[in-house]
Amino acid sequence: MTELSGGPSLPQERRIVTAIPGPKSQELLARKTAAVAAGVGTVMPVFAARAGGGVIEDVDGNSLIDFGSGIAVTSVGASAEAVVRRATAQLADFTHTCFMVTPYEGYVAVCEELAALTPGDHPKKSALFNSGAEAVENAVKIARAYTKRQAVVVFDHGYHGRTNLTMALTAKNMPYKHGFGPFAPEVYRVPVAYAYRWPTGPDHCAEEAAAQAIDMITKQVGPDNVAAIIIEPVLGEGGFIEPAPGFLPRIAAFAKDNGIVFVADEIQSGFCRTGQWFASEHENLVPDLITTAKGIAGGLPLAAVTGRAEIMDAAHAGGLGGTYGGNPVACAAALGAIQTMRDLDLNAKAQRIEQIMKTRLTALQDKYDIIGDLRGRGAMIAIELVKSGTKNPNPEATAAVAKACHAAGLLVLTCGTYGNVLRFLPPLVIGEELLNEGLDVLEEAFGQL
Ligand SMILES: *Cc1c(COP(=O)(O)O)cnc(C)c1O
């Protein structure tokens, strides 16, 4: 495992040799503060020197256990052998021609992989871009061109990016939208089946939420005006919310009955993260379009829209693209990452991570009543923290636990509409010992509260 995950030279261990952040990181932080715009924040101000497998080594020689994967990106590790080898070879051959000027094989090969791996046996096509937000924007363009309609329906707690259109699609004001309006028109937000916080409890959450969402679309927008319904099969930034089972199929069926393009935003949940190639598979969903990015290319910037050929072909020639979209180095990296996912059976790895994490976190939840909910699939697991004896969000405890973890050498991320969710996104190639050690650190952090 070590040779395949992060290179043999990077020890897979937690090692703290200075304060966090150490002196070299502090020096760099001062330079960052002076030179980098304040709006670009950092979760943990340690500067990376090397990373791979389940660790990030900083410039002071500390080695952190990575439960973040650069926000669900480095599922194959941050220096996976096949990614490095194929990207390096491509770099030596050529860095760029622009696929719209003179095409190259890697782009086509990535689109062939996407057609084979995404749900459904229908003819599929893809277009490649640089970032998740760009993929979501293009999914909207394609759905509008196909349906000749304008409205887009999104959900409470949804996250789709930071560009103007995707800010409009994103639910949470702070920090994503605050002060950045006006936002794009023809975007409508409806309820999602968030079982833990559903007013009548979890039992009828799926039917009730779907009925409310469909009623709102019908009454307030008119199904004939809707080009696309866009949803994350597991809502990421919104708090790792798995819509209650039955919700997604109801929404997908409504879209189908009304000629609406159903778009699964799998930018965070895709590529083995939830123990399947795509989270849509857990409920046998076959989305019309699927957006991917993050885990697709082992850390190089690449994103895609993949879907039914007749929908993908609706946009006129020249209507889709971009200077860098499907850059050859990023495509080579994606082919290396996908090969790694197959070779190491990372779906099985993600399922094993879920088993280990859920067992340990269930025990933790029994001990600490501020852990209101434990949820997620595969290596996309979260706990939602509340005030003792209530369901009131507890962002203070969430921040305190994250801070204690960081000080002890475990990188964890927070998320959630109320900032009260600790999310765990380890690289899928993390060793089990390291995974358990990370969970030990988390347990100690709760002990310190
Ligand atoms: C991260 C994310 C995006 C945006 O991707 P970027 O590459 O940051 O633009 C969109 N949708 C989901 C579900 C995401 O997690």
Coordinates of C-alpha atoms and ligand atoms in Angstrom, one line a residue:
M1 CA 0.0 0.0 0.0
T2 CA 2.7 2.5 0.9
E3 CA 4.4 2.3 -2.4
L4 CA 1.1 2.9 -4.2
S5 CA -0.1 5.7 -2.0
G6 CA 2.1 8.7 -1.8
G7 CA 5.5 7.4 -2.8
P8 CA 7.7 5.2 -0.6
S9 CA 9.7 8.2 0.7
L10 CA 6.9 9.8 2.7
P11 CA 6.4 8.2 6.0
Q12 CA 2.8 7.4 6.8
E13 CA 2.8 8.7 10.3
R14 CA 1.6 11.6 12.5
R15 CA 4.6 13.6 13.7
I16 CA 4.5 16.9 15.6
V17 CA 7.9 18.5 16.0
T18 CA 7.0 22.2 16.5
A19 CA 4.0 24.2 17.6
I20 CA 1.2 24.3 15.0
P21 CA 1.8 26.4 13.0
G22 CA 5.6 26.1 13.3
P23 CA 8.1 29.0 12.8
K24 CA 8.5 28.5 9.0
S25 CA 4.7 28.3 8.5
Q26 CA 4.4 31.5 10.5
E27 CA 6.9 33.3 8.4
L28 CA 5.0 32.2 5.2
L29 CA 1.7 33.2 6.8
A30 CA 3.0 36.7 7.3
R31 CA 3.9 36.8 3.6
K32 CA 0.5 35.4 2.7
T33 CA -1.2 38.0 4.8
A34 CA 0.8 40.7 3.0
A35 CA 0.4 39.4 -0.6
V36 CA -2.8 37.3 -0.8
A37 CA -6.3 38.8 -0.8
A38 CA -7.9 38.5 2.6
G39 CA -11.0 36.9 1.1
V40 CA -8.9 33.7 0.4
G41 CA -9.0 32.0 3.8
T42 CA -7.2 29.0 5.1
V43 CA -8.6 26.3 7.4
M44 CA -5.2 25.4 8.9
P45 CA -2.3 27.8 8.5
V46 CA 0.5 25.2 8.0
F47 CA 2.2 25.4 4.7
A48 CA 2.5 22.1 2.8
A49 CA 5.9 20.7 1.7
R50 CA 4.9 17.2 0.6
A51 CA 1.8 15.1 0.7
G52 CA 0.6 11.6 -0.2
G53 CA -1.2 8.6 1.1
G54 CA -2.9 9.7 4.3
V55 CA -0.5 12.5 5.4
I56 CA 0.5 16.1 4.7
E57 CA 4.0 17.1 5.7
D58 CA 4.6 20.8 6.4
V59 CA 7.6 23.1 6.0
D60 CA 8.5 22.6 9.6
G61 CA 8.7 18.9 9.4
N62 CA 5.3 18.1 11.0
S63 CA 3.3 15.3 9.5
L64 CA -0.4 15.7 9.7
I65 CA -3.1 13.0 9.3
D66 CA -5.2 14.1 6.4
F67 CA -9.0 13.9 7.0
G68 CA -9.7 16.5 4.3
S69 CA -8.1 15.4 1.0
G70 CA -8.0 19.0 -0.1
I71 CA -11.8 19.0 0.1
A72 CA -12.5 15.5 -1.4
V73 CA -10.0 15.9 -4.2
T74 CA -7.0 13.7 -3.5
S75 CA -9.0 10.4 -3.1
V76 CA -6.1 8.5 -4.6
G77 CA -3.6 10.4 -2.5
A78 CA -1.8 13.7 -3.3
S79 CA 1.1 12.1 -5.1
A80 CA -0.4 8.8 -6.5
E81 CA 2.2 7.0 -8.6
A82 CA 0.0 6.6 -11.8
V83 CA -1.1 10.3 -11.6
V84 CA 2.5 11.6 -11.2
R85 CA 3.8 9.3 -13.9
R86 CA 1.2 10.0 -16.5
A87 CA 1.0 13.8 -15.8
T88 CA 4.8 14.0 -16.0
A89 CA 5.0 12.2 -19.3
Q90 CA 2.3 14.5 -20.7
L91 CA 4.1 17.6 -19.4
A92 CA 7.2 16.5 -21.3
D93 CA 5.2 15.9 -24.5
F94 CA 3.2 19.1 -24.5
T95 CA 1.5 21.3 -21.9
H96 CA -1.3 22.7 -24.0
T97 CA -2.7 23.1 -27.5
C98 CA -6.3 24.0 -26.6
F99 CA -8.7 21.2 -27.4
M100 CA -10.8 23.6 -29.5
V101 CA -7.8 24.4 -31.7
T102 CA -6.0 21.1 -32.1
P103 CA -7.4 18.2 -30.1
Y104 CA -5.5 15.3 -28.4
E105 CA -6.4 11.8 -27.3
G106 CA -6.3 12.2 -23.5
Y107 CA -9.5 14.4 -23.6
V108 CA -11.4 11.9 -25.6
A109 CA -10.1 9.0 -23.4
V110 CA -11.4 10.8 -20.3
C111 CA -14.8 11.3 -21.9
E112 CA -14.9 7.6 -22.8
E113 CA -14.1 6.7 -19.2
L114 CA -16.9 9.1 -18.0
A115 CA -19.4 7.4 -20.4
A116 CA -18.4 4.0 -19.1
L117 CA -18.4 4.9 -15.4
T118 CA -21.4 7.1 -14.9
P119 CA -24.8 5.5 -14.2
G120 CA -27.0 4.3 -17.1
D121 CA -26.4 2.4 -20.3
H122 CA -27.7 5.0 -22.7
P123 CA -25.4 6.8 -25.2
K124 CA -23.4 9.5 -23.4
K125 CA -21.2 12.4 -24.2
S126 CA -19.1 14.7 -22.1
A127 CA -17.5 18.2 -22.1
L128 CA -14.5 19.0 -20.0
F129 CA -13.8 22.2 -17.9
N130 CA -11.5 23.5 -15.2
S131 CA -13.5 23.8 -12.1
G132 CA -16.7 22.4 -10.5
A133 CA -18.5 25.7 -10.8
E134 CA -17.7 25.9 -14.5
A135 CA -19.1 22.4 -14.9
V136 CA -22.4 23.3 -13.1
E137 CA -22.7 26.5 -15.2
N138 CA -22.3 24.5 -18.4
A139 CA -24.8 21.9 -17.2
V140 CA -27.3 24.8 -17.0
K141 CA -26.4 26.1 -20.4
I142 CA -26.8 22.6 -21.9
A143 CA -30.2 22.0 -20.1
R144 CA -31.5 25.4 -21.3
A145 CA -30.4 24.8 -24.9
Y146 CA -32.0 21.4 -24.8
T147 CA -35.3 22.3 -23.2
K148 CA -35.6 25.9 -24.5
R149 CA -36.7 26.8 -20.9
Q150 CA -35.0 29.1 -18.4
A151 CA -35.8 28.2 -14.8
V152 CA -33.4 26.2 -12.6
V153 CA -34.5 24.5 -9.4
V154 CA -32.1 23.9 -6.5
F155 CA -32.4 22.9 -2.9
D156 CA -32.0 24.1 0.7
H157 CA -28.5 23.5 1.9
G158 CA -27.2 23.0 -1.7
Y159 CA -23.7 24.1 -2.7
H160 CA -22.7 24.5 -6.4
G161 CA -19.8 27.0 -6.5
R162 CA -18.7 30.6 -6.3
T163 CA -19.2 32.1 -9.7
N164 CA -22.2 34.4 -10.3
L165 CA -24.6 31.8 -11.5
T166 CA -23.4 29.1 -9.0
M167 CA -23.6 31.6 -6.1
A168 CA -27.3 32.0 -7.1
L169 CA -27.6 28.2 -7.0
T170 CA -25.8 27.9 -3.6
A171 CA -28.0 28.2 -0.5
K172 CA -25.7 29.6 2.2
N173 CA -25.2 33.4 2.4
M174 CA -22.1 33.5 4.6
P175 CA -19.4 33.2 3.4
Y176 CA -20.3 32.3 -0.2
K177 CA -22.7 35.1 -1.3
H178 CA -22.6 37.9 1.3
G179 CA -22.2 41.2 -0.4
F180 CA -21.6 39.7 -3.9
G181 CA -25.0 40.2 -5.4
P182 CA -27.0 40.8 -7.5
F183 CA -27.3 37.1 -8.4
A184 CA -28.5 35.4 -11.6
P185 CA -32.2 35.3 -12.1
E186 CA -34.6 32.3 -12.7
V187 CA -33.2 30.3 -9.8
Y188 CA -35.7 28.7 -7.4
R189 CA -35.0 27.0 -4.1
V190 CA -37.1 24.2 -2.7
P191 CA -36.9 22.0 0.5
V192 CA -34.6 18.9 0.7
A193 CA -35.3 15.8 2.9
Y194 CA -32.9 16.6 5.8
A195 CA -34.1 13.8 8.1
Y196 CA -32.4 15.0 11.3
R197 CA -34.0 18.4 11.1
W198 CA -37.3 17.6 9.4
P199 CA -40.1 19.2 11.6
T200 CA -42.3 16.0 11.7
G201 CA -39.3 13.7 12.3
P202 CA -37.4 11.4 10.0
D203 CA -40.1 8.8 9.2
H204 CA -42.1 10.7 6.6
C205 CA -39.4 13.1 5.7
A206 CA -38.8 11.8 2.1
E207 CA -42.5 11.9 1.0
E208 CA -43.2 15.2 2.8
A209 CA -40.1 17.0 1.5
A210 CA -40.7 15.7 -2.1
A211 CA -44.3 16.7 -2.0
Q212 CA -43.4 20.2 -0.7
A213 CA -40.7 20.6 -3.3
I214 CA -42.9 19.5 -6.2
D215 CA -45.8 21.7 -4.9
M216 CA -43.5 24.7 -4.9
I217 CA -42.2 24.0 -8.4
T218 CA -45.7 23.4 -9.7
K219 CA -47.3 26.5 -8.0
Q220 CA -44.5 29.0 -8.0
V221 CA -42.5 28.2 -11.2
G222 CA -44.5 26.0 -13.4
P223 CA -42.9 22.7 -14.5
D224 CA -43.1 23.8 -18.2
N225 CA -40.7 26.7 -17.4
V226 CA -38.1 24.5 -15.7
A227 CA -34.9 23.6 -17.6
A228 CA -33.1 21.7 -14.9
I229 CA -33.4 20.4 -11.3
I230 CA -29.9 20.3 -9.8
I231 CA -29.1 18.4 -6.6
E232 CA -26.1 16.8 -4.9
P233 CA -27.0 13.2 -4.1
V234 CA -25.1 13.8 -0.8
L235 CA -25.2 17.5 0.0
G236 CA -21.6 18.4 0.7
E237 CA -20.9 21.9 2.0
G238 CA -24.5 22.0 3.4
G239 CA -23.5 19.4 6.0
F240 CA -23.1 15.9 4.4
I241 CA -26.9 15.6 4.2
E242 CA -28.0 12.3 2.6
P243 CA -31.5 13.1 1.5
A244 CA -33.9 10.6 3.2
P245 CA -34.2 7.5 1.1
G246 CA -37.0 7.9 -1.5
F247 CA -36.6 11.6 -1.9
L248 CA -34.2 11.6 -4.8
P249 CA -36.2 9.0 -6.9
R250 CA -39.4 11.1 -6.4
I251 CA -37.7 14.2 -7.6
A252 CA -36.1 12.4 -10.5
A253 CA -39.4 10.9 -11.5
F254 CA -41.1 14.4 -11.4
A255 CA -38.3 15.7 -13.6
K256 CA -38.8 12.9 -16.1
D257 CA -42.6 13.3 -16.2
N258 CA -42.2 17.0 -16.9
G259 CA -39.4 17.0 -19.5
I260 CA -37.0 18.6 -16.9
V261 CA -33.3 17.8 -17.1
F262 CA -32.3 16.1 -13.9
V263 CA -28.7 17.0 -13.0
A264 CA -26.8 15.2 -10.2
D265 CA -24.0 17.4 -8.9
E266 CA -21.5 14.7 -8.0
I267 CA -18.5 17.1 -7.8
Q268 CA -17.9 16.1 -4.1
S269 CA -19.6 12.7 -3.9
G270 CA -18.3 11.2 -7.1
F271 CA -15.4 9.0 -8.0
C272 CA -15.5 6.3 -5.3
R273 CA -15.9 8.8 -2.4
T274 CA -19.1 7.2 -1.1
G275 CA -18.1 3.6 -1.9
Q276 CA -19.7 3.6 -5.4
W277 CA -18.3 5.3 -8.5
F278 CA -21.1 7.8 -8.0
A279 CA -23.5 8.4 -5.1
S280 CA -26.5 8.4 -7.4
E281 CA -26.0 4.6 -7.6
H282 CA -27.1 4.1 -4.0
E283 CA -30.7 4.8 -5.0
N284 CA -30.3 3.5 -8.6
L285 CA -30.7 7.0 -10.0
V286 CA -29.8 7.6 -13.6
P287 CA -29.3 11.3 -13.9
D288 CA -29.8 13.0 -17.3
L289 CA -26.6 15.0 -16.6
I290 CA -23.9 14.6 -14.0
T291 CA -21.3 17.1 -13.0
T292 CA -17.9 15.9 -11.7
A293 CA -14.6 17.6 -10.6
K294 CA -12.7 17.3 -7.3
G295 CA -11.8 13.6 -7.1
I296 CA -11.6 13.1 -10.9
A297 CA -7.9 13.9 -11.5
G298 CA -5.9 13.3 -8.3
G299 CA -5.6 17.1 -7.6
L300 CA -5.1 18.6 -11.1
P301 CA -7.9 21.0 -12.1
L302 CA -10.4 19.1 -14.2
A303 CA -14.2 19.0 -14.3
A304 CA -16.8 17.5 -16.6
V305 CA -20.5 17.5 -17.6
T306 CA -21.5 14.0 -18.7
G307 CA -24.9 13.0 -19.9
R308 CA -27.5 11.8 -22.4
A309 CA -26.0 12.3 -25.9
E310 CA -29.1 14.0 -27.2
I311 CA -29.0 16.5 -24.4
M312 CA -25.3 17.1 -24.5
D313 CA -25.5 17.7 -28.3
A314 CA -28.2 20.3 -27.9
A315 CA -25.7 23.2 -27.6
H316 CA -24.5 24.5 -31.0
A317 CA -20.9 24.0 -32.1
G318 CA -18.6 26.5 -30.4
G319 CA -21.2 27.1 -27.7
L320 CA -19.3 25.1 -25.1
G321 CA -15.6 25.2 -24.2
G322 CA -12.9 27.4 -22.8
T323 CA -9.2 27.9 -23.3
Y324 CA -8.0 25.4 -20.8
G325 CA -10.9 23.1 -20.5
G326 CA -9.7 19.5 -20.5
N327 CA -6.0 20.5 -20.3
P328 CA -3.9 17.6 -21.5
V329 CA -1.9 17.3 -18.2
A330 CA -5.1 17.3 -16.2
C331 CA -6.5 14.6 -18.5
A332 CA -3.4 12.4 -18.2
A333 CA -3.7 12.8 -14.4
A334 CA -7.4 11.8 -14.5
L335 CA -6.6 8.7 -16.5
G336 CA -4.0 7.9 -13.8
A337 CA -6.4 8.6 -11.0
I338 CA -9.2 6.4 -12.6
Q339 CA -6.7 3.6 -13.1
T340 CA -5.6 3.9 -9.5
M341 CA -9.3 3.7 -8.4
R342 CA -9.7 0.5 -10.4
D343 CA -6.4 -1.1 -9.5
L344 CA -6.7 -0.5 -5.7
D345 CA -10.5 -1.0 -5.7
L346 CA -11.1 2.3 -3.9
N347 CA -14.8 1.7 -3.7
A348 CA -14.1 -1.2 -1.4
K349 CA -11.6 1.0 0.5
A350 CA -14.3 3.7 1.0
Q351 CA -16.7 1.1 2.3
R352 CA -14.1 -0.2 4.7
I353 CA -13.4 3.4 5.9
E354 CA -17.2 3.9 6.5
Q355 CA -17.3 0.7 8.6
I356 CA -14.3 1.7 10.7
M357 CA -15.4 5.3 11.1
K358 CA -19.1 4.6 11.9
T359 CA -18.1 2.0 14.5
R360 CA -15.8 4.4 16.3
L361 CA -18.1 7.4 15.9
T362 CA -21.1 5.6 17.1
A363 CA -19.2 4.8 20.3
L364 CA -18.2 8.5 20.6
Q365 CA -21.8 9.5 20.0
D366 CA -22.9 7.2 22.9
K367 CA -20.4 9.1 25.1
Y368 CA -21.1 12.7 24.1
D369 CA -24.7 13.8 23.7
I370 CA -23.5 16.9 21.8
I371 CA -23.1 14.6 18.8
G372 CA -26.7 14.9 17.5
D373 CA -26.3 13.0 14.3
L374 CA -23.8 10.7 12.6
R375 CA -24.2 10.3 8.8
G376 CA -22.7 9.9 5.4
R377 CA -21.4 7.1 3.2
G378 CA -18.1 5.7 2.4
A379 CA -15.3 8.1 3.1
M380 CA -17.7 11.0 3.3
I381 CA -18.8 10.9 6.9
A382 CA -19.9 13.7 9.3
I383 CA -21.1 14.3 12.8
E384 CA -23.4 17.2 13.6
L385 CA -22.9 18.9 16.9
V386 CA -25.7 20.3 19.0
K387 CA -26.2 21.9 22.4
S388 CA -26.7 19.3 25.1
G389 CA -30.2 17.8 25.2
T390 CA -31.4 19.9 22.2
K391 CA -31.1 20.0 18.5
N392 CA -29.8 23.6 18.6
P393 CA -26.6 23.9 16.5
N394 CA -23.4 24.1 18.3
P395 CA -20.8 25.8 16.1
E396 CA -18.7 26.8 19.1
A397 CA -18.0 23.1 20.1
T398 CA -17.5 22.3 16.4
A399 CA -14.8 25.0 16.1
A400 CA -13.2 23.9 19.4
V401 CA -13.0 20.2 18.4
A402 CA -11.5 21.2 15.0
K403 CA -9.0 23.5 16.6
A404 CA -7.9 20.8 19.1
C405 CA -7.5 18.3 16.3
H406 CA -5.4 20.7 14.3
A407 CA -3.1 21.3 17.2
A408 CA -2.6 17.6 17.6
G409 CA -1.8 17.0 14.0
L410 CA -5.2 15.9 12.5
L411 CA -6.6 17.9 9.7
V412 CA -10.4 18.0 9.9
L413 CA -12.8 20.3 8.1
T414 CA -16.1 21.7 9.2
C415 CA -19.2 22.4 7.1
G416 CA -23.0 22.8 7.4
T417 CA -25.5 25.6 7.0
Y418 CA -25.1 26.3 10.8
G419 CA -21.3 25.7 10.9
N420 CA -21.9 22.8 13.3
V421 CA -20.8 19.8 11.2
L422 CA -17.4 18.1 11.4
R423 CA -16.8 16.3 8.2
F424 CA -14.3 13.6 7.5
L425 CA -12.9 13.1 3.9
P426 CA -9.7 11.0 4.3
P427 CA -7.9 10.0 1.1
L428 CA -9.3 6.6 0.2
V429 CA -5.7 5.2 0.2
I430 CA -5.2 6.1 3.9
G431 CA -3.8 3.2 5.9
E432 CA -6.1 1.7 8.6
E433 CA -3.6 2.4 11.4
L434 CA -3.4 6.0 10.5
L435 CA -7.2 6.2 10.1
N436 CA -7.6 4.8 13.6
E437 CA -5.0 7.1 15.0
G438 CA -6.8 10.1 13.5
L439 CA -10.0 8.9 15.3
D440 CA -8.0 8.6 18.5
V441 CA -7.0 12.3 18.1
L442 CA -10.7 13.2 17.5
E443 CA -11.7 11.3 20.6
E444 CA -9.1 13.1 22.7
A445 CA -10.3 16.4 21.3
F446 CA -13.8 15.6 22.6
G447 CA -12.3 14.7 25.9
Q448 CA -10.8 18.2 26.1
L449 CA -14.1 20.1 25.6
Ligands
LIG1 C1 -16.8 22.0 -4.7 C2 -18.1 21.9 -5.3 C3 -18.5 22.7 -6.4 C4 -17.6 23.8 -6.9 O1 -16.4 23.2 -7.4 P1 -15.1 24.2 -7.7 O2 -14.1 23.3 -8.4 O3 -14.7 24.7 -6.3 O4 -15.6 25.3 -8.5 C5 -19.7 22.5 -6.9 N1 -20.6 21.6 -6.4 C6 -20.2 20.8 -5.4 C7 -21.2 19.7 -4.9 C8 -19.0 20.9 -4.8 O5 -18.7 20.2 -3.7

